Amino acid sequence: MNATELRGAIQTAGENLSRWRRGLRPEAELCRLQYTALAQYAAAAFRAGTWREISELRTYLSPLLAAEEASRSPLELALYTEERLALAGELLALLPELFSESEATEALAPGPVAVLDNPFFTAAAKRFALLTEEAPTLVVPAFADVCEAVAQANARFGILPLEDSADGKLLHFYEQLDRYELHVSHTTDVPYPDGTKTIRFALFYRSHPPTASLPGEGMLECSQFGENRGGLVELLNAALGAGLSLRRLDAIPAPYGTDGFFYRPIFRTSEGDAHLFEAYLACFMPRTTVTARYVHI
């Protein structure tokens, strides 16, 4: 087969594939409409008191979901995710109160910012200064003391490194934040003096996030235990369908001897609908946890 014949075969294949894919669209749209209608029935049942929590709705939906998941190819998994996004989106529009999380935003007197006596921390504190209202720094001797100061309300904010551009996530500091139930509000990159790499620092709090804002890129982090072959694929498909983009993905061996991994993806949310993505997780992936929402400046 010469080059002309090969190009002709490719052109014919492209025409056939386009034609056949167009044939799939009406059925796919019907499936999405069915899920949308189902969400409307579910919302009516919620208002009637039939169910009150998303976990109850999942129980009602379980026969449908079990039938779908009995045997699924990668293509079917992608189609199911798109259909389920229609249900999640409609529920989010009809029952937004189910998916809202309120945080304390009342004005507080500026509190100190816990840091280490280190030029990288000093540079990060300067970048966060507008968010912390130019609050003074509280210098502590060790990394753990930064978290301790915020947890004990001796400081309103703390600053810690979360990621090294050369070595990846600094998991020990993630564990510290989890242990003290602290929340990241913003991150920023501080370069090494020689420009060879950067360290990503986080500004975090316990009860009261910053009331000021700075322009930046929205980020959302998740944690998922890889217990089945399709879970990570579904998670990434849901993020793609909601317009989120993957920034990085880490696979961390499960710490308790189980043969498995915790997947820790970080998504960029500025160009997508993070609320739709989180509604999908609540409805269909309850074992996938949103661990952080913040802005990278």
Tab-separated table of C-alpha atoms in Angstrom:
chain	number	residue	atom	x	y	z
A	1	MET	CA	0.000	0.000	0.000
A	2	ASN	CA	1.484	3.319	-1.052
A	3	ALA	CA	1.146	6.687	0.701
A	4	THR	CA	-1.829	7.780	-1.427
A	5	GLU	CA	-3.736	4.593	-0.616
A	6	LEU	CA	-2.943	4.914	3.088
A	7	ARG	CA	-4.214	8.497	3.161
A	8	GLY	CA	-7.375	7.389	1.361
A	9	ALA	CA	-7.966	4.619	3.906
A	10	ILE	CA	-7.511	7.067	6.776
A	11	GLN	CA	-9.914	9.556	5.198
A	12	THR	CA	-12.538	6.834	4.694
A	13	ALA	CA	-12.108	5.628	8.279
A	14	GLY	CA	-12.554	9.176	9.559
A	15	GLU	CA	-15.753	9.656	7.566
A	16	ASN	CA	-17.171	6.337	8.800
A	17	LEU	CA	-16.290	7.031	12.416
A	18	SER	CA	-17.862	10.495	12.300
A	19	ARG	CA	-21.055	9.056	10.800
A	20	TRP	CA	-21.338	6.255	13.349
A	21	ARG	CA	-20.583	8.553	16.280
A	22	ARG	CA	-23.335	10.909	15.170
A	23	GLY	CA	-25.644	7.918	15.360
A	24	LEU	CA	-24.773	7.430	19.030
A	25	ARG	CA	-25.610	10.987	20.071
A	26	PRO	CA	-29.439	10.778	20.154
A	27	GLU	CA	-29.351	7.752	22.488
A	28	ALA	CA	-26.726	9.381	24.690
A	29	GLU	CA	-28.849	12.521	24.947
A	30	LEU	CA	-31.874	10.417	25.906
A	31	CYS	CA	-29.849	8.833	28.726
A	32	ARG	CA	-28.828	12.259	30.021
A	33	LEU	CA	-32.430	13.453	29.851
A	34	GLN	CA	-33.531	10.378	31.790
A	35	TYR	CA	-31.063	11.185	34.549
A	36	THR	CA	-32.210	14.806	34.571
A	37	ALA	CA	-35.814	13.680	34.954
A	38	LEU	CA	-34.767	11.286	37.703
A	39	ALA	CA	-33.141	14.172	39.567
A	40	GLN	CA	-36.404	16.101	39.379
A	41	TYR	CA	-38.281	13.143	40.878
A	42	ALA	CA	-35.609	12.864	43.582
A	43	ALA	CA	-35.923	16.572	44.403
A	44	ALA	CA	-39.696	16.244	44.723
A	45	ALA	CA	-39.205	13.272	47.049
A	46	PHE	CA	-36.764	15.300	49.132
A	47	ARG	CA	-39.269	18.110	49.541
A	48	ALA	CA	-41.879	15.538	50.554
A	49	GLY	CA	-39.556	14.211	53.269
A	50	THR	CA	-38.962	10.829	51.624
A	51	TRP	CA	-35.205	11.250	52.050
A	52	ARG	CA	-33.095	13.865	53.833
A	53	GLU	CA	-29.452	12.934	53.239
A	54	ILE	CA	-27.488	12.154	50.080
A	55	SER	CA	-26.629	8.750	51.566
A	56	GLU	CA	-30.347	7.917	51.596
A	57	LEU	CA	-30.687	8.924	47.961
A	58	ARG	CA	-27.744	6.661	47.065
A	59	THR	CA	-29.634	3.789	48.667
A	60	TYR	CA	-32.638	4.483	46.448
A	61	LEU	CA	-30.383	4.721	43.401
A	62	SER	CA	-28.410	1.557	44.195
A	63	PRO	CA	-30.454	-0.862	41.988
A	64	LEU	CA	-29.888	1.364	38.976
A	65	LEU	CA	-26.193	1.880	39.696
A	66	ALA	CA	-25.551	-1.802	40.415
A	67	ALA	CA	-27.104	-2.749	37.073
A	68	GLU	CA	-24.906	-0.234	35.280
A	69	GLU	CA	-21.707	-1.308	36.995
A	70	ALA	CA	-22.137	-5.072	36.626
A	71	SER	CA	-20.019	-5.148	33.481
A	72	ARG	CA	-18.618	-1.956	32.038
A	73	SER	CA	-16.028	-1.193	29.415
A	74	PRO	CA	-13.916	1.992	29.523
A	75	LEU	CA	-16.243	3.559	26.945
A	76	GLU	CA	-19.325	2.631	28.970
A	77	LEU	CA	-17.720	4.026	32.118
A	78	ALA	CA	-17.151	7.362	30.389
A	79	LEU	CA	-20.760	7.429	29.144
A	80	TYR	CA	-22.136	6.545	32.585
A	81	THR	CA	-20.106	9.352	34.147
A	82	GLU	CA	-21.479	11.865	31.663
A	83	GLU	CA	-25.040	10.683	32.335
A	84	ARG	CA	-24.602	10.856	36.098
A	85	LEU	CA	-23.229	14.371	35.824
A	86	ALA	CA	-26.632	15.325	34.422
A	87	LEU	CA	-28.297	14.048	37.608
A	88	ALA	CA	-25.753	15.738	39.865
A	89	GLY	CA	-26.090	19.019	37.985
A	90	GLU	CA	-29.871	18.996	38.153
A	91	LEU	CA	-29.864	18.166	41.875
A	92	LEU	CA	-27.350	20.951	42.469
A	93	ALA	CA	-29.677	23.392	40.720
A	94	LEU	CA	-32.829	22.181	42.496
A	95	LEU	CA	-31.410	21.474	45.978
A	96	PRO	CA	-28.285	23.641	46.412
A	97	GLU	CA	-28.624	23.453	50.183
A	98	LEU	CA	-27.591	19.784	50.070
A	99	PHE	CA	-24.155	20.617	48.724
A	100	SER	CA	-23.272	23.889	50.453
A	101	GLU	CA	-20.625	24.174	53.140
A	102	SER	CA	-20.514	27.419	55.066
A	103	GLU	CA	-17.372	28.764	56.700
A	104	ALA	CA	-17.024	31.469	59.280
A	105	THR	CA	-16.261	34.727	57.527
A	106	GLU	CA	-16.903	37.318	60.207
A	107	ALA	CA	-14.292	40.004	60.597
A	108	LEU	CA	-11.643	39.282	63.213
A	109	ALA	CA	-8.781	41.315	64.540
A	110	PRO	CA	-5.637	40.361	62.613
A	111	GLY	CA	-3.782	37.582	64.404
A	112	PRO	CA	-0.148	36.564	64.119
A	113	VAL	CA	1.147	34.235	61.418
A	114	ALA	CA	3.170	31.253	62.663
A	115	VAL	CA	6.398	30.735	60.689
A	116	LEU	CA	9.936	29.443	61.011
A	117	ASP	CA	12.933	31.750	61.022
A	118	ASN	CA	13.869	30.940	57.447
A	119	PRO	CA	14.216	33.099	54.292
A	120	PHE	CA	11.787	30.899	52.352
A	121	PHE	CA	9.128	31.388	55.043
A	122	THR	CA	9.838	35.124	55.037
A	123	ALA	CA	9.314	35.273	51.268
A	124	ALA	CA	6.061	33.288	51.518
A	125	ALA	CA	4.798	35.531	54.337
A	126	LYS	CA	5.371	38.607	52.147
A	127	ARG	CA	3.336	37.060	49.341
A	128	PHE	CA	0.493	36.303	51.747
A	129	ALA	CA	0.674	39.695	53.508
A	130	LEU	CA	-2.486	41.160	51.944
A	131	LEU	CA	-4.421	38.056	52.988
A	132	THR	CA	-3.145	38.159	56.560
A	133	GLU	CA	-3.740	41.928	56.797
A	134	GLU	CA	-0.050	42.596	57.385
A	135	ALA	CA	-0.241	40.703	60.695
A	136	PRO	CA	3.030	40.196	62.582
A	137	THR	CA	4.792	36.857	62.408
A	138	LEU	CA	5.116	34.472	65.314
A	139	VAL	CA	8.443	32.677	64.952
A	140	VAL	CA	8.416	29.113	66.296
A	141	PRO	CA	11.288	26.628	66.500
A	142	ALA	CA	9.945	23.624	64.529
A	143	PHE	CA	7.528	22.667	61.765
A	144	ALA	CA	5.171	20.907	64.180
A	145	ASP	CA	5.046	24.067	66.303
A	146	VAL	CA	3.594	25.989	63.353
A	147	CYS	CA	0.553	23.706	63.322
A	148	GLU	CA	0.401	23.657	67.108
A	149	ALA	CA	0.299	27.452	67.285
A	150	VAL	CA	-2.667	27.642	64.901
A	151	ALA	CA	-4.475	24.716	66.530
A	152	GLN	CA	-4.113	26.310	69.976
A	153	ALA	CA	-5.228	29.753	68.655
A	154	ASN	CA	-1.865	31.310	69.438
A	155	ALA	CA	-1.750	32.267	65.769
A	156	ARG	CA	-4.606	32.817	63.349
A	157	PHE	CA	-2.631	31.566	60.342
A	158	GLY	CA	0.334	29.342	59.680
A	159	ILE	CA	2.678	28.812	56.754
A	160	LEU	CA	4.165	25.463	55.727
A	161	PRO	CA	5.741	23.997	52.578
A	162	LEU	CA	3.564	21.459	50.768
A	163	GLU	CA	5.473	20.653	47.624
A	164	ASP	CA	8.953	20.764	46.130
A	165	SER	CA	9.104	21.125	42.355
A	166	ALA	CA	11.927	18.559	42.226
A	167	ASP	CA	10.818	16.064	44.890
A	168	GLY	CA	7.011	16.321	44.741
A	169	LYS	CA	4.562	16.493	47.621
A	170	LEU	CA	5.929	16.816	51.137
A	171	LEU	CA	3.557	14.277	52.634
A	172	HIS	CA	4.697	14.775	56.211
A	173	PHE	CA	3.280	18.305	56.195
A	174	TYR	CA	-0.006	17.116	54.710
A	175	GLU	CA	-0.221	14.670	57.607
A	176	GLN	CA	0.401	17.510	60.069
A	177	LEU	CA	-2.455	19.548	58.605
A	178	ASP	CA	-4.787	16.540	58.744
A	179	ARG	CA	-3.801	15.732	62.304
A	180	TYR	CA	-4.630	19.238	63.562
A	181	GLU	CA	-7.721	19.641	61.301
A	182	LEU	CA	-6.285	22.700	59.580
A	183	HIS	CA	-7.367	24.071	56.211
A	184	VAL	CA	-5.352	25.512	53.342
A	185	SER	CA	-6.714	28.780	51.935
A	186	HIS	CA	-3.941	29.816	49.520
A	187	THR	CA	-0.653	28.601	48.106
A	188	THR	CA	2.256	30.339	46.417
A	189	ASP	CA	5.562	29.290	44.840
A	190	VAL	CA	8.826	30.567	46.296
A	191	PRO	CA	11.863	30.049	44.030
A	192	TYR	CA	15.327	29.011	45.144
A	193	PRO	CA	17.885	31.817	44.796
A	194	ASP	CA	19.568	30.005	41.891
A	195	GLY	CA	16.234	29.474	40.118
A	196	THR	CA	16.693	25.707	39.873
A	197	LYS	CA	13.400	24.842	41.597
A	198	THR	CA	10.527	26.192	43.675
A	199	ILE	CA	8.812	25.332	46.932
A	200	ARG	CA	5.050	25.633	47.123
A	201	PHE	CA	4.020	27.130	50.465
A	202	ALA	CA	0.533	27.053	51.969
A	203	LEU	CA	-1.278	29.599	54.097
A	204	PHE	CA	-3.597	27.698	56.427
A	205	TYR	CA	-6.058	28.343	59.242
A	206	ARG	CA	-8.252	26.442	61.649
A	207	SER	CA	-11.571	28.261	62.050
A	208	HIS	CA	-11.512	31.571	60.192
A	209	PRO	CA	-10.227	31.844	56.611
A	210	PRO	CA	-8.880	35.138	55.276
A	211	THR	CA	-11.578	37.698	54.557
A	212	ALA	CA	-9.407	39.430	51.951
A	213	SER	CA	-8.950	37.931	48.502
A	214	LEU	CA	-6.310	37.883	45.807
A	215	PRO	CA	-6.647	36.827	42.178
A	216	GLY	CA	-5.331	33.369	41.477
A	217	GLU	CA	-6.064	29.883	40.222
A	218	GLY	CA	-8.604	27.721	42.039
A	219	MET	CA	-7.366	24.303	43.202
A	220	LEU	CA	-9.142	21.255	44.592
A	221	GLU	CA	-7.455	18.197	46.092
A	222	CYS	CA	-9.002	14.752	46.566
A	223	SER	CA	-8.109	11.460	48.190
A	224	GLN	CA	-9.340	8.126	46.855
A	225	PHE	CA	-8.428	4.589	47.861
A	226	GLY	CA	-7.857	2.532	44.703
A	227	GLU	CA	-10.146	-0.328	45.593
A	228	ASN	CA	-11.447	-1.110	42.101
A	229	ARG	CA	-10.145	-0.839	38.575
A	230	GLY	CA	-12.559	1.866	37.497
A	231	GLY	CA	-12.575	4.249	40.447
A	232	LEU	CA	-9.739	6.503	39.365
A	233	VAL	CA	-10.975	6.507	35.765
A	234	GLU	CA	-14.435	7.583	36.917
A	235	LEU	CA	-12.947	10.317	39.101
A	236	LEU	CA	-10.923	11.729	36.211
A	237	ASN	CA	-13.901	11.446	33.833
A	238	ALA	CA	-16.100	13.345	36.302
A	239	ALA	CA	-13.493	16.083	36.634
A	240	LEU	CA	-13.164	16.311	32.850
A	241	GLY	CA	-16.942	16.469	32.440
A	242	ALA	CA	-17.127	19.290	34.996
A	243	GLY	CA	-14.431	21.259	33.182
A	244	LEU	CA	-11.649	20.703	35.718
A	245	SER	CA	-8.103	19.933	34.598
A	246	LEU	CA	-5.599	17.666	36.306
A	247	ARG	CA	-2.534	19.446	37.671
A	248	ARG	CA	-0.823	16.426	39.239
A	249	LEU	CA	-1.612	12.939	40.525
A	250	ASP	CA	0.213	11.098	43.298
A	251	ALA	CA	-0.219	7.432	44.224
A	252	ILE	CA	0.637	6.808	47.878
A	253	PRO	CA	0.925	3.199	49.155
A	254	ALA	CA	-1.785	2.399	51.698
A	255	PRO	CA	-0.196	2.684	55.170
A	256	TYR	CA	-1.877	-0.299	56.800
A	257	GLY	CA	-0.437	-3.179	54.767
A	258	THR	CA	-3.274	-3.446	52.264
A	259	ASP	CA	-2.260	-4.051	48.671
A	260	GLY	CA	-3.477	-0.751	47.318
A	261	PHE	CA	-2.851	2.945	46.884
A	262	PHE	CA	-4.365	6.221	47.882
A	263	TYR	CA	-4.670	8.403	44.810
A	264	ARG	CA	-4.199	12.098	45.529
A	265	PRO	CA	-5.143	14.193	42.479
A	266	ILE	CA	-4.977	17.983	42.371
A	267	PHE	CA	-7.352	19.682	39.937
A	268	ARG	CA	-7.397	23.191	38.560
A	269	THR	CA	-10.931	24.545	38.971
A	270	SER	CA	-10.815	28.079	37.579
A	271	GLU	CA	-12.093	27.063	34.134
A	272	GLY	CA	-14.642	24.510	35.359
A	273	ASP	CA	-17.509	23.923	37.759
A	274	ALA	CA	-16.080	22.679	41.044
A	275	HIS	CA	-19.538	22.610	42.648
A	276	LEU	CA	-20.798	20.207	39.969
A	277	PHE	CA	-17.769	17.976	40.487
A	278	GLU	CA	-18.291	17.908	44.259
A	279	ALA	CA	-22.007	17.193	43.786
A	280	TYR	CA	-21.053	14.219	41.607
A	281	LEU	CA	-18.706	12.905	44.301
A	282	ALA	CA	-21.414	13.278	46.943
A	283	CYS	CA	-23.955	11.397	44.836
A	284	PHE	CA	-21.828	8.657	43.317
A	285	MET	CA	-18.363	8.490	44.899
A	286	PRO	CA	-18.781	8.942	48.662
A	287	ARG	CA	-15.443	7.260	49.394
A	288	THR	CA	-13.595	9.927	47.451
A	289	THR	CA	-12.897	12.784	49.835
A	290	VAL	CA	-12.263	16.417	48.980
A	291	THR	CA	-9.300	17.241	51.193
A	292	ALA	CA	-8.588	20.867	50.244
A	293	ARG	CA	-9.969	23.821	48.291
A	294	TYR	CA	-7.728	26.822	47.880
A	295	VAL	CA	-6.394	29.505	45.560
A	296	HIS	CA	-2.882	29.474	44.154
A	297	ILE	CA	-1.499	32.988	43.824
